[in-house]
Amino acid sequence: MTRLKINTWTGILDIVNCVLFALSWFVIFGAAFSDASNGGSSTDSAATFFYAMAWIGVVLNIIALVQSRKHNISLVGSVLGIIGSALFGFTAALAFPAMVVLIVAAVFIMLQHPSKNYAPQNDDSQSRTN
């Protein structure tokens, strides 16, 4: 079984997104208070960055899911990564559940276990004709 680089990079992005989602509430609330006291519109751009990172995570996890399926690697990490990134992508209020799901997703996607229906190809059985 081969280890996919896309799964490794997706796991890394899931961990980065966990850190970003933890910081997002402080950044967004800080920008909102700054906008309220000084005037401005920095809250929109801050929130847009975090939402963009969440949807990039969804797309990358979907690509990892397709590649994992082709190579008979367990899909648990990719599915959890899609769910975790989508939770934050829909609303920043779900940042904590998204972080928990993404941590578990990163662990599973980095392990890259074979799927349950994976049957290793044995080259020795092909060469034996006796």
GROMACS .gro file of C-alpha atoms in nm:
model
  130
    1MET     CA    1   0.000   0.000   0.000
    2THR     CA    2   0.132   0.344  -0.088
    3ARG     CA    3   0.125   0.650   0.135
    4LEU     CA    4  -0.031   0.950  -0.037
    5LYS     CA    5   0.126   1.294  -0.008
    6ILE     CA    6  -0.218   1.453  -0.049
    7ASN     CA    7  -0.326   1.285   0.275
    8THR     CA    8  -0.021   1.415   0.458
    9TRP     CA    9  -0.078   1.771   0.334
   10THR     CA   10  -0.448   1.750   0.412
   11GLY     CA   11  -0.369   1.638   0.767
   12ILE     CA   12  -0.131   1.931   0.805
   13LEU     CA   13  -0.397   2.173   0.678
   14ASP     CA   14  -0.649   2.024   0.921
   15ILE     CA   15  -0.410   2.096   1.209
   16VAL     CA   16  -0.342   2.449   1.081
   17ASN     CA   17  -0.717   2.508   1.052
   18CYS     CA   18  -0.761   2.392   1.414
   19VAL     CA   19  -0.522   2.664   1.527
   20LEU     CA   20  -0.684   2.923   1.301
   21PHE     CA   21  -1.034   2.833   1.419
   22ALA     CA   22  -0.920   2.869   1.782
   23LEU     CA   23  -0.786   3.215   1.705
   24SER     CA   24  -1.081   3.317   1.489
   25TRP     CA   25  -1.316   3.420   1.768
   26PHE     CA   26  -1.055   3.648   1.925
   27VAL     CA   27  -0.960   3.803   1.592
   28ILE     CA   28  -1.319   3.855   1.477
   29PHE     CA   29  -1.434   3.995   1.813
   30GLY     CA   30  -1.127   4.219   1.830
   31ALA     CA   31  -1.195   4.349   1.480
   32ALA     CA   32  -1.560   4.406   1.567
   33PHE     CA   33  -1.471   4.609   1.877
   34SER     CA   34  -1.215   4.805   1.676
   35ASP     CA   35  -1.471   4.875   1.405
   36ALA     CA   36  -1.724   4.984   1.666
   37SER     CA   37  -1.487   5.227   1.836
   38ASN     CA   38  -1.291   5.362   1.538
   39GLY     CA   39  -1.522   5.296   1.247
   40GLY     CA   40  -1.418   5.079   0.957
   41SER     CA   41  -1.489   4.740   0.810
   42SER     CA   42  -1.204   4.510   0.910
   43THR     CA   43  -1.444   4.253   1.058
   44ASP     CA   44  -1.562   4.143   0.714
   45SER     CA   45  -1.213   4.082   0.581
   46ALA     CA   46  -1.106   3.893   0.894
   47ALA     CA   47  -1.412   3.668   0.883
   48THR     CA   48  -1.369   3.614   0.508
   49PHE     CA   49  -1.014   3.485   0.560
   50PHE     CA   50  -1.125   3.225   0.815
   51TYR     CA   51  -1.421   3.114   0.605
   52ALA     CA   52  -1.196   3.084   0.298
   53MET     CA   53  -0.955   2.862   0.492
   54ALA     CA   54  -1.247   2.643   0.603
   55TRP     CA   55  -1.373   2.595   0.247
   56ILE     CA   56  -1.019   2.530   0.120
   57GLY     CA   57  -1.010   2.256   0.383
   58VAL     CA   58  -1.337   2.111   0.251
   59VAL     CA   59  -1.204   2.104  -0.107
   60LEU     CA   60  -0.870   1.951  -0.008
   61ASN     CA   61  -1.041   1.685   0.204
   62ILE     CA   62  -1.270   1.595  -0.089
   63ILE     CA   63  -0.965   1.554  -0.314
   64ALA     CA   64  -0.798   1.339  -0.045
   65LEU     CA   65  -1.118   1.133  -0.016
   66VAL     CA   66  -1.122   1.058  -0.389
   67GLN     CA   67  -0.752   0.971  -0.396
   68SER     CA   68  -0.780   0.754  -0.084
   69ARG     CA   69  -1.069   0.564  -0.237
   70LYS     CA   70  -0.864   0.495  -0.551
   71HIS     CA   71  -0.573   0.362  -0.343
   72ASN     CA   72  -0.785   0.160  -0.095
   73ILE     CA   73  -0.697   0.380   0.204
   74SER     CA   74  -0.948   0.428   0.485
   75LEU     CA   75  -1.185   0.719   0.421
   76VAL     CA   76  -1.255   0.804   0.787
   77GLY     CA   77  -1.003   1.090   0.810
   78SER     CA   78  -1.118   1.255   0.489
   79VAL     CA   79  -1.487   1.231   0.579
   80LEU     CA   80  -1.424   1.377   0.925
   81GLY     CA   81  -1.211   1.650   0.767
   82ILE     CA   82  -1.494   1.745   0.534
   83ILE     CA   83  -1.740   1.755   0.824
   84GLY     CA   84  -1.508   1.957   1.049
   85SER     CA   85  -1.419   2.213   0.785
   86ALA     CA   86  -1.781   2.244   0.673
   87LEU     CA   87  -1.897   2.304   1.031
   88PHE     CA   88  -1.682   2.616   1.053
   89GLY     CA   89  -1.756   2.706   0.690
   90PHE     CA   90  -2.126   2.737   0.767
   91THR     CA   91  -2.083   2.944   1.082
   92ALA     CA   92  -1.794   3.049   1.305
   93ALA     CA   93  -2.015   2.974   1.605
   94LEU     CA   94  -1.930   2.606   1.550
   95ALA     CA   95  -1.555   2.665   1.585
   96PHE     CA   96  -1.513   2.442   1.891
   97PRO     CA   97  -1.692   2.135   1.747
   98ALA     CA   98  -1.503   2.191   1.420
   99MET     CA   99  -1.171   2.189   1.605
  100VAL     CA  100  -1.252   1.863   1.785
  101VAL     CA  101  -1.359   1.691   1.464
  102LEU     CA  102  -1.054   1.821   1.274
  103ILE     CA  103  -0.813   1.692   1.538
  104VAL     CA  104  -0.961   1.343   1.507
  105ALA     CA  105  -0.962   1.378   1.127
  106ALA     CA  106  -0.595   1.476   1.120
  107VAL     CA  107  -0.503   1.168   1.324
  108PHE     CA  108  -0.696   0.930   1.099
  109ILE     CA  109  -0.583   1.086   0.772
  110MET     CA  110  -0.216   1.083   0.877
  111LEU     CA  111  -0.233   0.714   0.974
  112GLN     CA  112  -0.341   0.612   0.622
  113HIS     CA  113  -0.461   0.266   0.721
  114PRO     CA  114  -0.581   0.036   0.444
  115SER     CA  115  -0.957   0.015   0.404
  116LYS     CA  116  -1.141  -0.292   0.533
  117ASN     CA  117  -1.194  -0.433   0.185
  118TYR     CA  118  -0.824  -0.400   0.096
  119ALA     CA  119  -0.666  -0.726  -0.017
  120PRO     CA  120  -0.289  -0.700  -0.067
  121GLN     CA  121  -0.160  -0.815  -0.401
  122ASN     CA  122   0.079  -1.106  -0.355
  123ASP     CA  123   0.321  -1.133  -0.647
  124ASP     CA  124   0.445  -1.476  -0.533
  125SER     CA  125   0.105  -1.635  -0.596
  126GLN     CA  126   0.127  -1.532  -0.961
  127SER     CA  127   0.464  -1.700  -1.014
  128ARG     CA  128   0.367  -2.035  -0.857
  129THR     CA  129   0.220  -2.271  -1.111
  130ASN     CA  130   0.294  -2.601  -0.936
   0.00000   0.00000   0.00000
